mmCIF file of C-alpha atoms in Angstrom:
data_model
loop_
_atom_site.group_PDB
_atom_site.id
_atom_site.type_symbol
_atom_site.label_atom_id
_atom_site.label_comp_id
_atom_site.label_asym_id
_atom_site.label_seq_id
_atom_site.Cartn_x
_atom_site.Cartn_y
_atom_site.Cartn_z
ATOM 1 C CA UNK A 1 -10.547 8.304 -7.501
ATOM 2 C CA UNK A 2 -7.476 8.669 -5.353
ATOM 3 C CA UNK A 3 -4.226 6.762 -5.424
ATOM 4 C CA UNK A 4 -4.196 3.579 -2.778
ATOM 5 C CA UNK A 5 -1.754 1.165 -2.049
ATOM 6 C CA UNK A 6 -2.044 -1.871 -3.726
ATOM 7 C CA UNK A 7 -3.008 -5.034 -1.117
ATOM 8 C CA UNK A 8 -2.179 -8.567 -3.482
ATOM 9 C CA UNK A 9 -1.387 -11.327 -2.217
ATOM 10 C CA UNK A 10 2.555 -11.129 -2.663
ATOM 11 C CA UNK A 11 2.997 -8.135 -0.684
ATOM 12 C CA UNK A 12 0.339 -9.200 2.170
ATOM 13 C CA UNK A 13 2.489 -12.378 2.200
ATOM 14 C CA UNK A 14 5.653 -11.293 2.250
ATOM 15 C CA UNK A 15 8.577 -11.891 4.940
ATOM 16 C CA UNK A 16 8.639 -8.740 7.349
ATOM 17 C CA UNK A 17 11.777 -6.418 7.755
ATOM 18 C CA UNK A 18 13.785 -5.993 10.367
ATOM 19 C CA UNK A 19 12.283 -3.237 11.258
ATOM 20 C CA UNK A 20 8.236 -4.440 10.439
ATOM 21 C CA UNK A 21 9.650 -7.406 13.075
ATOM 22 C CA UNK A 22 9.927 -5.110 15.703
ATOM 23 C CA UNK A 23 6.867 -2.932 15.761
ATOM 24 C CA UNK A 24 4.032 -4.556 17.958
ATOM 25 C CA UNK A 25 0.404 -4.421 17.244
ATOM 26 C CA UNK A 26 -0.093 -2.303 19.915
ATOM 27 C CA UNK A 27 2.176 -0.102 18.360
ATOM 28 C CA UNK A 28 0.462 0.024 15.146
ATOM 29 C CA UNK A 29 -3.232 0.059 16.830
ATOM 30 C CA UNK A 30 -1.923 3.080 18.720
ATOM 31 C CA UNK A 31 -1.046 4.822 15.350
ATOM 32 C CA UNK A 32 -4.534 4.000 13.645
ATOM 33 C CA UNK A 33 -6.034 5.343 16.990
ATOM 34 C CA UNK A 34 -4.129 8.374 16.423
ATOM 35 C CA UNK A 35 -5.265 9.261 12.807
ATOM 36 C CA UNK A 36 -8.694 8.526 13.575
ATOM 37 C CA UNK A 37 -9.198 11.532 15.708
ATOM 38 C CA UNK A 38 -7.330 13.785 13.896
ATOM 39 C CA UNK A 39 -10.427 15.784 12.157
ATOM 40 C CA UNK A 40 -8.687 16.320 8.885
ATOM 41 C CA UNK A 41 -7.963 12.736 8.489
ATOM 42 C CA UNK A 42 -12.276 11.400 8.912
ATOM 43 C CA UNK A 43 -14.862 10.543 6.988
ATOM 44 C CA UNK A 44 -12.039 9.466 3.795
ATOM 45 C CA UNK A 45 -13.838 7.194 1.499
ATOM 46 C CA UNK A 46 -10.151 6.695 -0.625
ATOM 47 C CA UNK A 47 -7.955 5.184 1.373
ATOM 48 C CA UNK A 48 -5.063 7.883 2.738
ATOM 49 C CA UNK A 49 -1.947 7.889 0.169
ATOM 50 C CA UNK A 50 0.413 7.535 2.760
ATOM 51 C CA UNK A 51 -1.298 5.853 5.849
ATOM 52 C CA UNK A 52 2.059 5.234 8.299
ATOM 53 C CA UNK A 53 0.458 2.273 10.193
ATOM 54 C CA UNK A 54 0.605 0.635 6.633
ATOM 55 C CA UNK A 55 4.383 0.686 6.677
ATOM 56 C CA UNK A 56 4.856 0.312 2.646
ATOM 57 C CA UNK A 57 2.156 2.540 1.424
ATOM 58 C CA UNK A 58 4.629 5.480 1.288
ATOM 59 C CA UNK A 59 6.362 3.335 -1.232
ATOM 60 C CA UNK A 60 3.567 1.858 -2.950
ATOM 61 C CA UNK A 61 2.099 5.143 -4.828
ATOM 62 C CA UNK A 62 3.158 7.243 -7.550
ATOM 63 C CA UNK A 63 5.486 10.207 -6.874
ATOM 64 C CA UNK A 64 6.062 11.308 -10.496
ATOM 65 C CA UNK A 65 3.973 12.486 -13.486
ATOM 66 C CA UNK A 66 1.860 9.658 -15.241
ATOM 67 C CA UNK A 67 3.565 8.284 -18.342
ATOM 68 C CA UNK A 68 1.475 7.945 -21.789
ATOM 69 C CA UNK A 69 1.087 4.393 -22.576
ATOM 70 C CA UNK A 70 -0.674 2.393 -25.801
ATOM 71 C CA UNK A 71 -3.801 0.789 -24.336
ATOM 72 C CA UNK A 72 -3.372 -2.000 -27.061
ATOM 73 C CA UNK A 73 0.010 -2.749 -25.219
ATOM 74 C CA UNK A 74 -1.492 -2.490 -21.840
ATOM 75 C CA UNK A 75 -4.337 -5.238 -22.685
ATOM 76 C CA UNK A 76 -1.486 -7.742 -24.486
ATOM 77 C CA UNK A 77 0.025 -7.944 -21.061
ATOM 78 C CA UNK A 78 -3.004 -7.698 -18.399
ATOM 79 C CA UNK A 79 -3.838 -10.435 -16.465
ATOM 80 C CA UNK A 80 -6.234 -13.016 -16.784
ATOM 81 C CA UNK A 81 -7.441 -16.117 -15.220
ATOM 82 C CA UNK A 82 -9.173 -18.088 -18.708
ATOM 83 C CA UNK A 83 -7.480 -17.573 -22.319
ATOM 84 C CA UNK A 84 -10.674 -19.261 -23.650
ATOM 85 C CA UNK A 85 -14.494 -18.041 -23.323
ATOM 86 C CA UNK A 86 -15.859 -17.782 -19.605
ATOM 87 C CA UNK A 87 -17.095 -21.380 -18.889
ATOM 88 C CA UNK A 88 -20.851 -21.548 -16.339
ATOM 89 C CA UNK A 89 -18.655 -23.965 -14.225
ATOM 90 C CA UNK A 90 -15.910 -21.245 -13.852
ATOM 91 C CA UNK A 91 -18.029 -19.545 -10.901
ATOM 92 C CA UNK A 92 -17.650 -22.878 -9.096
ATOM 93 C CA UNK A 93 -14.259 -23.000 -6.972
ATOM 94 C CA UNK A 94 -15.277 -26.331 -4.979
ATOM 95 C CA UNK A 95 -15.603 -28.590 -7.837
ATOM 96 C CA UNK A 96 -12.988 -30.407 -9.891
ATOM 97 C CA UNK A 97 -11.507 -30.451 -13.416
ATOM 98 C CA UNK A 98 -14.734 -30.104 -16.120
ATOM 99 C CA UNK A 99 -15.063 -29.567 -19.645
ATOM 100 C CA UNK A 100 -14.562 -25.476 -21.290
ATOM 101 C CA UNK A 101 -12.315 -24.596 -17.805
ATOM 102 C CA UNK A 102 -8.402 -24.245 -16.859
ATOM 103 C CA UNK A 103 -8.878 -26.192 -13.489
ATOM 104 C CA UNK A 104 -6.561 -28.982 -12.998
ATOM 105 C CA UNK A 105 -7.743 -29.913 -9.502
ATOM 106 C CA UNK A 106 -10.043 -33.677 -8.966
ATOM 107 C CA UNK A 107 -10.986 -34.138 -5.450
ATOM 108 C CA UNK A 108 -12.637 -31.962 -3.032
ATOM 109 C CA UNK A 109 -11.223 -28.784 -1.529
ATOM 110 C CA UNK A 110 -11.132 -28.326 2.333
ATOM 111 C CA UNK A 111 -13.091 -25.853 4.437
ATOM 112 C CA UNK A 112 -16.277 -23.767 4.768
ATOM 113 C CA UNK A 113 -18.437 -24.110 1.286
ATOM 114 C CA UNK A 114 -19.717 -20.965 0.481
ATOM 115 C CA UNK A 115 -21.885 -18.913 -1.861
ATOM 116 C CA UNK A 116 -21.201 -15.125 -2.632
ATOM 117 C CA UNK A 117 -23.684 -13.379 -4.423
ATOM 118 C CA UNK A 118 -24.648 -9.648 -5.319
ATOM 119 C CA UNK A 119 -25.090 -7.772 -8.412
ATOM 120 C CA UNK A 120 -23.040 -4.948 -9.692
ATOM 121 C CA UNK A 121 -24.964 -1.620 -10.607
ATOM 122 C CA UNK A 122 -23.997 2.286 -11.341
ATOM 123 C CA UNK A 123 -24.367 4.901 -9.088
ATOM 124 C CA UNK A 124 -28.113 5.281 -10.034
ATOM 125 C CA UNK A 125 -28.526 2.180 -8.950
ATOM 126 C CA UNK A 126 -28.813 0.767 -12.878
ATOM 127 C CA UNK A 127 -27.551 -2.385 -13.578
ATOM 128 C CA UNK A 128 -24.414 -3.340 -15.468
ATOM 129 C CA UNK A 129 -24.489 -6.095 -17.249
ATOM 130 C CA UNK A 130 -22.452 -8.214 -19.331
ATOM 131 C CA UNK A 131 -18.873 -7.881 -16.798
ATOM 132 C CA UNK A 132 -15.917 -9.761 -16.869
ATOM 133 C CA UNK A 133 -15.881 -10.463 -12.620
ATOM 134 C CA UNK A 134 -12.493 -12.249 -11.340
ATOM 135 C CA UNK A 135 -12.202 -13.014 -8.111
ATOM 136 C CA UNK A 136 -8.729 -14.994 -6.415
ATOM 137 C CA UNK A 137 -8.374 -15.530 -2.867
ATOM 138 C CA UNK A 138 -6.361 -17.908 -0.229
ATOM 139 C CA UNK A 139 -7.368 -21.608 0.872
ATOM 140 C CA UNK A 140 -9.369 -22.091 4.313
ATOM 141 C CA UNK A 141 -5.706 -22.203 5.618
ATOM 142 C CA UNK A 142 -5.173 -18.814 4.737
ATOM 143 C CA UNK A 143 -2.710 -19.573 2.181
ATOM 144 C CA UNK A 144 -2.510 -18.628 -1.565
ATOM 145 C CA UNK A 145 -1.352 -20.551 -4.575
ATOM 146 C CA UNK A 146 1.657 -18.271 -5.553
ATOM 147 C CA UNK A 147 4.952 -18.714 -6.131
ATOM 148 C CA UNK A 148 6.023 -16.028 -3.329
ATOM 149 C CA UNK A 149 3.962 -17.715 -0.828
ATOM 150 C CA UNK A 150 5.335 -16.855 2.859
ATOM 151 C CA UNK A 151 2.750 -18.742 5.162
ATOM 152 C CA UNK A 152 3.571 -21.902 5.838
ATOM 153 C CA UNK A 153 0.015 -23.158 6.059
ATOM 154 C CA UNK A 154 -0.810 -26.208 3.976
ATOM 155 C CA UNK A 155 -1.194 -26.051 0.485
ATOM 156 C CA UNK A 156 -5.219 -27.526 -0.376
ATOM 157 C CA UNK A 157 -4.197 -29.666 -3.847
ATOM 158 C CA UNK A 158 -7.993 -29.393 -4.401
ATOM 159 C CA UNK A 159 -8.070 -25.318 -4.307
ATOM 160 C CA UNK A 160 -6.589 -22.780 -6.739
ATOM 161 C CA UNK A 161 -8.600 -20.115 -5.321
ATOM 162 C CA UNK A 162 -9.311 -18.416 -8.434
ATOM 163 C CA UNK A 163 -12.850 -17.833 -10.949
ATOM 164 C CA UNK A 164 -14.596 -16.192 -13.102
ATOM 165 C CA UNK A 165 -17.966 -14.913 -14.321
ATOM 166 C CA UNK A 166 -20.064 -12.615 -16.669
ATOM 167 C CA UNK A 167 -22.866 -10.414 -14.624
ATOM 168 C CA UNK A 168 -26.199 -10.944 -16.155
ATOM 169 C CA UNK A 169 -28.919 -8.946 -17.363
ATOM 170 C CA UNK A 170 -29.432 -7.761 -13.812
ATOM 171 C CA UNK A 171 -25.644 -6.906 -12.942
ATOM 172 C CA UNK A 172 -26.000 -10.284 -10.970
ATOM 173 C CA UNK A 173 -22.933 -12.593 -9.609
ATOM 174 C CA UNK A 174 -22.587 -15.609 -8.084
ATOM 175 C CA UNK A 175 -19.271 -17.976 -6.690
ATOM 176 C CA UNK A 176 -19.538 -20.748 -5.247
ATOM 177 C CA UNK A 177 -16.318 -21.183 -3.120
ATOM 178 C CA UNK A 178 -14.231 -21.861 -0.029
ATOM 179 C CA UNK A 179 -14.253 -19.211 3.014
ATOM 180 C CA UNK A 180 -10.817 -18.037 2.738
ATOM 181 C CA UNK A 181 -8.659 -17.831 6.184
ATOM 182 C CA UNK A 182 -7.226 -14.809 7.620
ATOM 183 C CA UNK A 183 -3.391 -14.777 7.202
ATOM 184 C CA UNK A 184 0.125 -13.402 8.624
ATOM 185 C CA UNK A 185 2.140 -10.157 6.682
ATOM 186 C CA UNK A 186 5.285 -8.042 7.108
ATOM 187 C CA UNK A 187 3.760 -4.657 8.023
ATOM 188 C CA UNK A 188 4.398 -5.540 11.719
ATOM 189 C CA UNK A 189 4.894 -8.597 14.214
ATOM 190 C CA UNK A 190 2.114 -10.380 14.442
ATOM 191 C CA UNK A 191 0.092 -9.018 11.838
ATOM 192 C CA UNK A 192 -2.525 -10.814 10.254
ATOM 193 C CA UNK A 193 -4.926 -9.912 7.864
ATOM 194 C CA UNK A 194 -8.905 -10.379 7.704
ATOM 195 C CA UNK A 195 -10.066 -13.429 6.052
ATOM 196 C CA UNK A 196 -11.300 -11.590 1.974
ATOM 197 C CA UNK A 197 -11.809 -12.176 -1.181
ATOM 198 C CA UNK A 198 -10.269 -10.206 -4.303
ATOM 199 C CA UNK A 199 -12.709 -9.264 -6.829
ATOM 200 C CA UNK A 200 -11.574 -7.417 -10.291
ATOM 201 C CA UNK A 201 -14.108 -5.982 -12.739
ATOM 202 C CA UNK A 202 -12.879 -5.461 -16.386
ATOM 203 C CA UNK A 203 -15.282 -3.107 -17.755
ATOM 204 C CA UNK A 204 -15.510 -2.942 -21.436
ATOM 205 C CA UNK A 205 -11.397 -3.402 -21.516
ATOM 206 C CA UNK A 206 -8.455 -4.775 -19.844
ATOM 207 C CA UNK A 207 -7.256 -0.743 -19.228
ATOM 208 C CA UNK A 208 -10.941 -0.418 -17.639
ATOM 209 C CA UNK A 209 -10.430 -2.746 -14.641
ATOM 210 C CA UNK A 210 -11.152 -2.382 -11.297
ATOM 211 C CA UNK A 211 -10.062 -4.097 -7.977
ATOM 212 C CA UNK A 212 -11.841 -4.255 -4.812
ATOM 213 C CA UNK A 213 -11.716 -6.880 -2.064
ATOM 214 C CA UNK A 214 -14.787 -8.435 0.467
ATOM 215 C CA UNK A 215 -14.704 -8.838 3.885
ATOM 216 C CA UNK A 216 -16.478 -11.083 6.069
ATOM 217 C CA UNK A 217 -19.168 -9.584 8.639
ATOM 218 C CA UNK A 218 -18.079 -9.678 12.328
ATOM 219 C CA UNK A 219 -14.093 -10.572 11.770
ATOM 220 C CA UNK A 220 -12.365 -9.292 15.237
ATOM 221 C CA UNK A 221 -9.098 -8.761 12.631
ATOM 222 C CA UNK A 222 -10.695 -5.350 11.384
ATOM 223 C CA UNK A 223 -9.840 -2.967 14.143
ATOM 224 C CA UNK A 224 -6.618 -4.289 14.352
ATOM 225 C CA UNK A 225 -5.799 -4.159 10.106
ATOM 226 C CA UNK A 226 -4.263 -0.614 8.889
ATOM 227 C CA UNK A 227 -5.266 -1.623 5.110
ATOM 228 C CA UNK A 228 -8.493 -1.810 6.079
ATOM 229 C CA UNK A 229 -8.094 1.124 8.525
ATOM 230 C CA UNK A 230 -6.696 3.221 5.874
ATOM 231 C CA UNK A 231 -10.309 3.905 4.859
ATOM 232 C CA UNK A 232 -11.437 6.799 7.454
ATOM 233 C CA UNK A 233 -14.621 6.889 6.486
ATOM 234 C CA UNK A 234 -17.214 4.042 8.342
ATOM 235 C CA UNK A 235 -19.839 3.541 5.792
ATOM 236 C CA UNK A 236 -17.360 3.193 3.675
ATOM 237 C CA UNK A 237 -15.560 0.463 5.364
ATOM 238 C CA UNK A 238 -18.856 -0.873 5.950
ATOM 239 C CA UNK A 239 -19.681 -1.161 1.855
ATOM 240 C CA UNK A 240 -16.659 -3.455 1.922
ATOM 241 C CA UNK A 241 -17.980 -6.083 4.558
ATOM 242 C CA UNK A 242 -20.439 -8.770 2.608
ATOM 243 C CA UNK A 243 -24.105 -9.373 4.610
ATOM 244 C CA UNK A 244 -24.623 -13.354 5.426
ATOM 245 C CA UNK A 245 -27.951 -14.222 3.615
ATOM 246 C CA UNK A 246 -30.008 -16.894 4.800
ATOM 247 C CA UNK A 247 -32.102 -16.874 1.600
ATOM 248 C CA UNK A 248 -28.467 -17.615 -0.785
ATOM 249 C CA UNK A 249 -27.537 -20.099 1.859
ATOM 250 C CA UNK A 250 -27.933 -23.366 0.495
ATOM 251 C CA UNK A 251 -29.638 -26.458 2.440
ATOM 252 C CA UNK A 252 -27.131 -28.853 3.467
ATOM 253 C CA UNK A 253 -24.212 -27.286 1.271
ATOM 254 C CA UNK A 254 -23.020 -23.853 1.644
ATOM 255 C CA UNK A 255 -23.564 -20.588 3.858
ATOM 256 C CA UNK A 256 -24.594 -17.560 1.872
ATOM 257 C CA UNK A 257 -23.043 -13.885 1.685
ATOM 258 C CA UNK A 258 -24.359 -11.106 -0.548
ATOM 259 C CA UNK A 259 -21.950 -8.743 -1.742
ATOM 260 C CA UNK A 260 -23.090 -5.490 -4.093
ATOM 261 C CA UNK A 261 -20.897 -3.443 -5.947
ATOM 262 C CA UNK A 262 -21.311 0.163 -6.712
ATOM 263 C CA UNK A 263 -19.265 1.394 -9.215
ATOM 264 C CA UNK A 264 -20.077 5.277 -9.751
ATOM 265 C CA UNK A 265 -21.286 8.219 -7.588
ATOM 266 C CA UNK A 266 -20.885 9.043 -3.574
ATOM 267 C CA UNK A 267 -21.709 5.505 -2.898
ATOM 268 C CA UNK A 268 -19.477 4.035 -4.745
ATOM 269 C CA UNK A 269 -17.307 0.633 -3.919
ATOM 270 C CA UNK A 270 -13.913 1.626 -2.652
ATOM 271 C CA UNK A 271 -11.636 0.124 -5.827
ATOM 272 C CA UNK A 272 -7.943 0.194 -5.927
ATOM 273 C CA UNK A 273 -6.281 2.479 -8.052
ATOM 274 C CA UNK A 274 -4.860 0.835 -11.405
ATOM 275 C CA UNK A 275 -1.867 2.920 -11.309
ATOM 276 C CA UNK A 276 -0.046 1.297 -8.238
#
């Protein structure tokens, strides 16, 4: 697995340069445009190391020699939405402060009600069962809860945007959650990203986890977004994009989008590299 740039929400968010100001999209679509037909550059199922229309990836991946760490240090210090046993309700973003959880929030949240679904599996197509799945994301305004916060969309008191699950026997998943809003950045004037969701699977370990993020089907943001341009190859874009599912869509509540993960093997789920 290659080196990527990392894509969280405080550098999507944060205030452009000077220089990120001044480019256009036109610009940057020009420049995406440009790699694409360059034959050397297809058919890339990592993400490019240094992708120019994504103006910080140059400075977003290792340059030197990777350092020897203690993995017991590593998992003291990884993140982590719970500090308690995953809760059933924890999968549930929409509803309020219950029993066994860390949610604070009461009332309602605003927006599209949604369910995401899929199961997680190995590149033979076995399931994996028994995973730690986080997934954090920004309100139907397109804004996240987090302290360097650029958009000034409205804050949703009712919405963390965070949750958690174990995958059962069958690899399964399921959130129950807000569609999330596509949002400004500083790689360029006017650049917005494509409305997504941030999943992380922990494996067997903290220093196991992966980080991956689902788009929406049919979002006119994803010819126009170098991080999700960076990936050359189609079908790999493609794995990233969830499939609305009229079966998971439930009756007078929520639309439904199924989501698989592929962890191993040629098919594999583009992940983020856990040394940026």
């Amino acid at each position: 697995m290659t080196t990527t740039p990392r894509t969280d929400a405080a550098e999507e968010t944060a205030v452009p340069s000077s220089d990120a100001a001044a480019t256009t999209q036109a610009e940057i679509s020009a420049e995406i445009a440009e790699l694409a037909a360059r034959p050397q550059e297809r058919g890339q199922r990592q993400p490019l190391i240094d992708y120019p229309p994504y103006r910080s990836s140059i400075l977003r991946h290792p340059t030197k020699d990777p350092r020897h760490v203690d993995p017991e240090t590593i998992e003291r210090w990884s993140p982590c939405f719970g500090h308690r046993d995953v809760h059933r309700l924890e999968s549930d973003l929409t509803i309020g402060a219950h029993a066994g959880t860390n949610s604070a929030v009461s009332g309602e949240p605003i927006g599209e009600r949604i369910t995401v679904s899929g199961r997680i599996v190995d590149g033979e197509g076995r399931p994996v069962a028994g995973q730690l799945v986080e997934i954090w994301q920004a309100n139907a305004a397109g804004r996240y809860v987090h302290k360097n916060e650029q958009h000034p969309a409205p804050l949703d008191p009712n919405f963390v945007g965070t949750g958690r699950c174990l995958t059962g026997p069958d690899g399964s998943y399921a959130f129950t959650t807000i569609k999330p809003g596509p949002y400004p950045w500083g790689n360029h004037r006017n650049a917005w990203r494509p409305a997504h969701i941030h999943f992380s699977i922990f494996g067997n370990a903290f220093t196991q986890r992966l980080v991956t993020q689902m788009y929406f089907p049919g979002d006119p943001l994803f010819a126009l977004d170098p991080i999700y341009q960076s990936l050359t190859d189609e079908k790999a874009r493609e794995a990233l994009v969830a499939t609305y599912d009229h079966d998971l869509t439930v009756p007078d509540y929520s639309m439904g989008y199924r989501w698989d993960i592929v962890l191993t093997g040629a098919r594999r789920t583009w992940m983020e590299d856990s040394d940026d």
